[in-house]
PDB file of C-alpha atoms in Angstrom:
ATOM      1  CA  MET D   1      37.467  23.757 166.794  1.00 55.00           C
ATOM      2  CA  ALA D   2      40.680  21.837 167.098  1.00 68.00           C
ATOM      3  CA  LYS D   3      42.592  22.154 170.323  1.00 77.00           C
ATOM      4  CA  THR D   4      46.370  22.266 170.405  1.00 78.00           C
ATOM      5  CA  PRO D   5      47.594  19.257 172.357  1.00 76.00           C
ATOM      6  CA  ASP D   6      49.377  19.978 175.644  1.00 79.00           C
ATOM      7  CA  PHE D   7      52.796  18.387 175.565  1.00 78.00           C
ATOM      8  CA  THR D   8      53.835  19.721 178.975  1.00 83.00           C
ATOM      9  CA  LYS D   9      53.485  16.408 180.796  1.00 80.00           C
ATOM     10  CA  THR D  10      55.154  14.505 177.961  1.00 78.00           C
ATOM     11  CA  LEU D  11      58.072  16.929 177.886  1.00 76.00           C
ATOM     12  CA  GLN D  12      58.445  16.711 181.667  1.00 79.00           C
ATOM     13  CA  GLU D  13      58.566  12.915 181.455  1.00 78.00           C
ATOM     14  CA  VAL D  14      61.182  13.037 178.699  1.00 75.00           C
ATOM     15  CA  MET D  15      63.323  15.499 180.669  1.00 75.00           C
ATOM     16  CA  ALA D  16      63.004  13.310 183.768  1.00 74.00           C
ATOM     17  CA  LYS D  17      64.370  10.362 181.770  1.00 73.00           C
ATOM     18  CA  PHE D  18      67.481  12.378 180.838  1.00 72.00           C
ATOM     19  CA  PRO D  19      68.690  14.031 184.039  1.00 68.00           C
ATOM     20  CA  VAL D  20      71.138  16.922 183.764  1.00 69.00           C
ATOM     21  CA  ASP D  21      74.190  16.922 186.001  1.00 68.00           C
ATOM     22  CA  THR D  22      74.954  20.527 186.936  1.00 73.00           C
ATOM     23  CA  SER D  23      78.247  19.653 188.630  1.00 74.00           C
ATOM     24  CA  SER D  24      80.044  20.181 185.313  1.00 69.00           C
ATOM     25  CA  PHE D  25      78.689  23.744 185.195  1.00 75.00           C
ATOM     26  CA  GLN D  26      79.824  24.317 188.770  1.00 82.00           C
ATOM     27  CA  ASP D  27      83.275  22.921 187.973  1.00 76.00           C
ATOM     28  CA  ALA D  28      83.531  25.155 184.901  1.00 75.00           C
ATOM     29  CA  PHE D  29      82.544  28.184 186.980  1.00 82.00           C
ATOM     30  CA  LYS D  30      85.171  27.318 189.600  1.00 85.00           C
ATOM     31  CA  SER D  31      87.813  26.897 186.894  1.00 82.00           C
ATOM     32  CA  GLN D  32      86.933  30.251 185.354  1.00 84.00           C
ATOM     33  CA  THR D  33      87.041  32.067 188.680  1.00 90.00           C
ATOM     34  CA  ALA D  34      90.403  30.464 189.508  1.00 89.00           C
ATOM     35  CA  LEU D  35      91.774  31.576 186.134  1.00 88.00           C
ATOM     36  CA  GLY D  36      90.374  35.078 186.670  1.00 91.00           C
ATOM     37  CA  GLU D  37      92.025  35.249 190.085  1.00 94.00           C
ATOM     38  CA  LYS D  38      95.405  34.208 188.660  1.00 93.00           C
ATOM     39  CA  MET D  39      95.106  36.709 185.796  1.00 94.00           C
ATOM     40  CA  ALA D  40      94.218  39.463 188.272  1.00 95.00           C
ATOM     41  CA  LYS D  41      97.310  38.624 190.334  1.00 96.00           C
ATOM     42  CA  VAL D  42      99.496  38.922 187.226  1.00 95.00           C
ATOM     43  CA  ALA D  43      97.911  42.252 186.294  1.00 95.00           C
ATOM     44  CA  LEU D  44      98.185  43.651 189.827  1.00 96.00           C
ATOM     45  CA  ALA D  45     101.820  42.586 190.148  1.00 96.00           C
ATOM     46  CA  ALA D  46     102.583  44.301 186.833  1.00 96.00           C
ATOM     47  CA  ALA D  47     100.753  47.451 187.925  1.00 96.00           C
ATOM     48  CA  GLU D  48     102.667  47.491 191.209  1.00 97.00           C
ATOM     49  CA  ARG D  49     106.038  47.074 189.484  1.00 96.00           C
ATOM     50  CA  SER D  50     105.162  49.713 186.856  1.00 96.00           C
ATOM     51  CA  THR D  51     104.231  52.133 189.617  1.00 97.00           C
ATOM     52  CA  GLU D  52     107.563  51.482 191.343  1.00 97.00           C
ATOM     53  CA  ILE D  53     109.436  52.165 188.095  1.00 96.00           C
ATOM     54  CA  SER D  54     107.497  55.366 187.438  1.00 96.00           C
ATOM     55  CA  SER D  55     108.061  56.547 190.993  1.00 96.00           C
ATOM     56  CA  GLN D  56     111.786  55.872 190.814  1.00 96.00           C
ATOM     57  CA  TRP D  57     112.013  57.650 187.470  1.00 94.00           C
ATOM     58  CA  ALA D  58     110.267  60.703 188.928  1.00 95.00           C
ATOM     59  CA  LYS D  59     112.566  60.698 191.995  1.00 94.00           C
ATOM     60  CA  ASP D  60     115.662  60.462 189.804  1.00 92.00           C
ATOM     61  CA  THR D  61     114.439  63.304 187.593  1.00 93.00           C
ATOM     62  CA  ILE D  62     113.627  65.521 190.573  1.00 92.00           C
ATOM     63  CA  ALA D  63     117.071  64.852 192.044  1.00 90.00           C
ATOM     64  CA  ARG D  64     118.690  65.889 188.752  1.00 90.00           C
ATOM     65  CA  MET D  65     116.512  69.000 188.596  1.00 90.00           C
ATOM     66  CA  GLY D  66     118.086  70.165 191.857  1.00 86.00           C
ATOM     67  CA  GLU D  67     121.513  70.092 190.214  1.00 84.00           C
ATOM     68  CA  LEU D  68     120.146  71.933 187.199  1.00 85.00           C
ATOM     69  CA  THR D  69     118.587  74.752 189.216  1.00 86.00           C
ATOM     70  CA  ALA D  70     121.614  75.442 191.441  1.00 87.00           C
ATOM     71  CA  SER D  71     123.176  78.854 190.844  1.00 88.00           C
ATOM     72  CA  LYS D  72     126.433  78.930 188.892  1.00 86.00           C
ATOM     73  CA  GLU D  73     129.362  81.330 188.790  1.00 89.00           C
ATOM     74  CA  GLU D  74     129.920  81.274 185.029  1.00 89.00           C
ATOM     75  CA  PRO D  75     127.339  81.303 182.181  1.00 87.00           C
ATOM     76  CA  ALA D  76     129.097  78.345 180.564  1.00 90.00           C
ATOM     77  CA  GLU D  77     128.362  76.287 183.680  1.00 91.00           C
ATOM     78  CA  TYR D  78     124.616  76.677 182.998  1.00 90.00           C
ATOM     79  CA  ALA D  79     125.078  75.251 179.502  1.00 90.00           C
ATOM     80  CA  LYS D  80     127.089  72.359 180.930  1.00 91.00           C
ATOM     81  CA  ALA D  81     124.411  71.719 183.608  1.00 90.00           C
ATOM     82  CA  VAL D  82     121.694  71.587 180.937  1.00 91.00           C
ATOM     83  CA  SER D  83     123.835  69.296 178.806  1.00 93.00           C
ATOM     84  CA  ASP D  84     124.523  67.001 181.794  1.00 92.00           C
ATOM     85  CA  PHE D  85     120.826  66.966 182.722  1.00 92.00           C
ATOM     86  CA  THR D  86     119.805  66.094 179.172  1.00 93.00           C
ATOM     87  CA  THR D  87     122.361  63.297 178.969  1.00 94.00           C
ATOM     88  CA  ALA D  88     121.308  61.891 182.349  1.00 93.00           C
ATOM     89  CA  ALA D  89     117.619  62.147 181.401  1.00 94.00           C
ATOM     90  CA  ALA D  90     118.245  60.180 178.197  1.00 95.00           C
ATOM     91  CA  GLU D  91     120.132  57.500 180.124  1.00 95.00           C
ATOM     92  CA  MET D  92     117.377  57.309 182.749  1.00 94.00           C
ATOM     93  CA  ALA D  93     114.742  57.043 180.029  1.00 95.00           C
ATOM     94  CA  ALA D  94     116.576  54.122 178.429  1.00 95.00           C
ATOM     95  CA  GLU D  95     116.971  52.342 181.786  1.00 95.00           C
ATOM     96  CA  HIS D  96     113.383  52.836 182.842  1.00 96.00           C
ATOM     97  CA  MET D  97     111.950  51.903 179.461  1.00 96.00           C
ATOM     98  CA  ALA D  98     113.992  48.688 179.619  1.00 96.00           C
ATOM     99  CA  ALA D  99     112.498  48.035 183.061  1.00 96.00           C
ATOM    100  CA  PHE D 100     108.993  48.579 181.655  1.00 95.00           C
ATOM    101  CA  ALA D 101     109.830  46.172 178.821  1.00 96.00           C
ATOM    102  CA  GLU D 102     110.858  43.542 181.380  1.00 96.00           C
ATOM    103  CA  VAL D 103     107.543  43.973 183.182  1.00 95.00           C
ATOM    104  CA  ALA D 104     105.655  43.573 179.900  1.00 95.00           C
ATOM    105  CA  LYS D 105     107.728  40.512 179.011  1.00 95.00           C
ATOM    106  CA  LYS D 106     106.994  38.906 182.394  1.00 95.00           C
ATOM    107  CA  VAL D 107     103.273  39.622 182.066  1.00 95.00           C
ATOM    108  CA  GLN D 108     103.277  38.091 178.600  1.00 95.00           C
ATOM    109  CA  MET D 109     105.097  34.948 179.764  1.00 95.00           C
ATOM    110  CA  ASP D 110     102.850  34.550 182.826  1.00 94.00           C
ATOM    111  CA  THR D 111      99.721  35.047 180.724  1.00 93.00           C
ATOM    112  CA  VAL D 112     100.794  32.498 178.120  1.00 93.00           C
ATOM    113  CA  ASP D 113     101.639  30.041 180.898  1.00 92.00           C
ATOM    114  CA  LEU D 114      98.232  30.544 182.522  1.00 90.00           C
ATOM    115  CA  MET D 115      96.408  30.159 179.222  1.00 89.00           C
ATOM    116  CA  LEU D 116      98.282  26.958 178.339  1.00 89.00           C
ATOM    117  CA  THR D 117      97.546  25.515 181.768  1.00 87.00           C
ATOM    118  CA  ALA D 118      93.888  26.552 181.494  1.00 84.00           C
ATOM    119  CA  GLY D 119      93.677  24.970 178.042  1.00 81.00           C
ATOM    120  CA  LYS D 120      95.043  21.673 179.336  1.00 82.00           C
ATOM    121  CA  ASP D 121      92.666  21.761 182.304  1.00 78.00           C
ATOM    122  CA  LEU D 122      89.741  22.615 180.038  1.00 74.00           C
ATOM    123  CA  ALA D 123      90.549  19.746 177.670  1.00 78.00           C
ATOM    124  CA  SER D 124      90.820  17.337 180.589  1.00 79.00           C
ATOM    125  CA  ASP D 125      87.542  18.558 182.107  1.00 74.00           C
ATOM    126  CA  ALA D 126      85.787  18.336 178.729  1.00 74.00           C
ATOM    127  CA  GLN D 127      86.994  14.772 178.254  1.00 81.00           C
ATOM    128  CA  LYS D 128      85.785  13.773 181.727  1.00 79.00           C
ATOM    129  CA  ALA D 129      82.423  15.456 181.129  1.00 74.00           C
ATOM    130  CA  ALA D 130      82.024  13.737 177.748  1.00 79.00           C
ATOM    131  CA  GLU D 131      82.829  10.342 179.233  1.00 83.00           C
ATOM    132  CA  LYS D 132      80.347  10.894 182.081  1.00 81.00           C
ATOM    133  CA  ALA D 133      77.676  12.119 179.658  1.00 78.00           C
ATOM    134  CA  THR D 134      78.228   9.036 177.497  1.00 85.00           C
ATOM    135  CA  ARG D 135      77.850   6.723 180.490  1.00 84.00           C
ATOM    136  CA  ASP D 136      74.726   8.553 181.688  1.00 80.00           C
ATOM    137  CA  THR D 137      73.181   8.546 178.217  1.00 84.00           C
ATOM    138  CA  GLN D 138      73.883   4.845 177.733  1.00 84.00           C
ATOM    139  CA  ALA D 139      72.287   4.090 181.096  1.00 81.00           C
ATOM    140  CA  ALA D 140      69.238   6.201 180.226  1.00 79.00           C
ATOM    141  CA  VAL D 141      68.904   4.504 176.820  1.00 80.00           C
ATOM    142  CA  LYS D 142      69.111   1.051 178.431  1.00 82.00           C
ATOM    143  CA  LYS D 143      66.491   2.077 180.973  1.00 80.00           C
ATOM    144  CA  ALA D 144      64.202   3.497 178.277  1.00 76.00           C
ATOM    145  CA  THR D 145      64.695   0.401 176.117  1.00 80.00           C
ATOM    146  CA  ALA D 146      63.851  -1.867 179.035  1.00 77.00           C
ATOM    147  CA  ALA D 147      60.755   0.183 179.804  1.00 72.00           C
ATOM    148  CA  ALA D 148      59.670   0.116 176.173  1.00 72.00           C
ATOM    149  CA  THR D 149      60.273  -3.646 175.933  1.00 77.00           C
ATOM    150  CA  SER D 150      58.271  -4.338 179.069  1.00 73.00           C
ATOM    151  CA  ALA D 151      55.480  -2.051 177.840  1.00 65.00           C
ATOM    152  CA  THR D 152      55.441  -3.834 174.475  1.00 70.00           C
ATOM    153  CA  ALA D 153      55.365  -7.224 176.192  1.00 69.00           C
ATOM    154  CA  ALA D 154      52.518  -6.088 178.441  1.00 65.00           C
ATOM    155  CA  THR D 155      50.583  -4.836 175.413  1.00 67.00           C
ATOM    156  CA  ALA D 156      51.187  -8.093 173.544  1.00 65.00           C
ATOM    157  CA  LYS D 157      49.796 -10.152 176.455  1.00 67.00           C
ATOM    158  CA  ALA D 158      46.668  -8.055 176.630  1.00 60.00           C
TER     159      ALA D 158
END
C-alpha cells in the first residue's frame, strides 16, 4: 500500500523561511479600537444633547399645560387658552425639531470627518505594511537563493 507523504516538516521549514510580523495586526486592532472610541464619543454626545432637547421640550409643554388648565371666568377664555396652547406647541415643535436637526447635522459632519481621517490613516498604514512586506520578502528570497546556491555548489563538488 502506498503511504501519503508527511509534509509537516517541509511546511514548517517553509513557514520558518517566511516569518510573519504580527505587529501590523496589532496596529490595525489599535486603529480600529481608537476609531470605535471616537465614534462612541460622537454617538454619546448626540444622545446627551438629544436628551437635553427632549427634556426641555417636555418642561416647556408642562409649563404651558399649567396655563391651559387654569380656571377661567368666561367660556371664550377657554377657547383662547386652547388656541394659545396650540400655537405655542407648534412653535415649540418647530424650535425643538430644528435643534434635533442640528444634532443630526453635527453627528453627520463628525462621522464623515472621522471616516476620512480613518481612511487616510488606513491608506498610510497599508502603504507602510506593503513596503515592509516587500523588504522582508526580498530579504527572504535572497536568503533562500543563497541557501539554494550553496546547496547546489555543495552537490556539484560531491
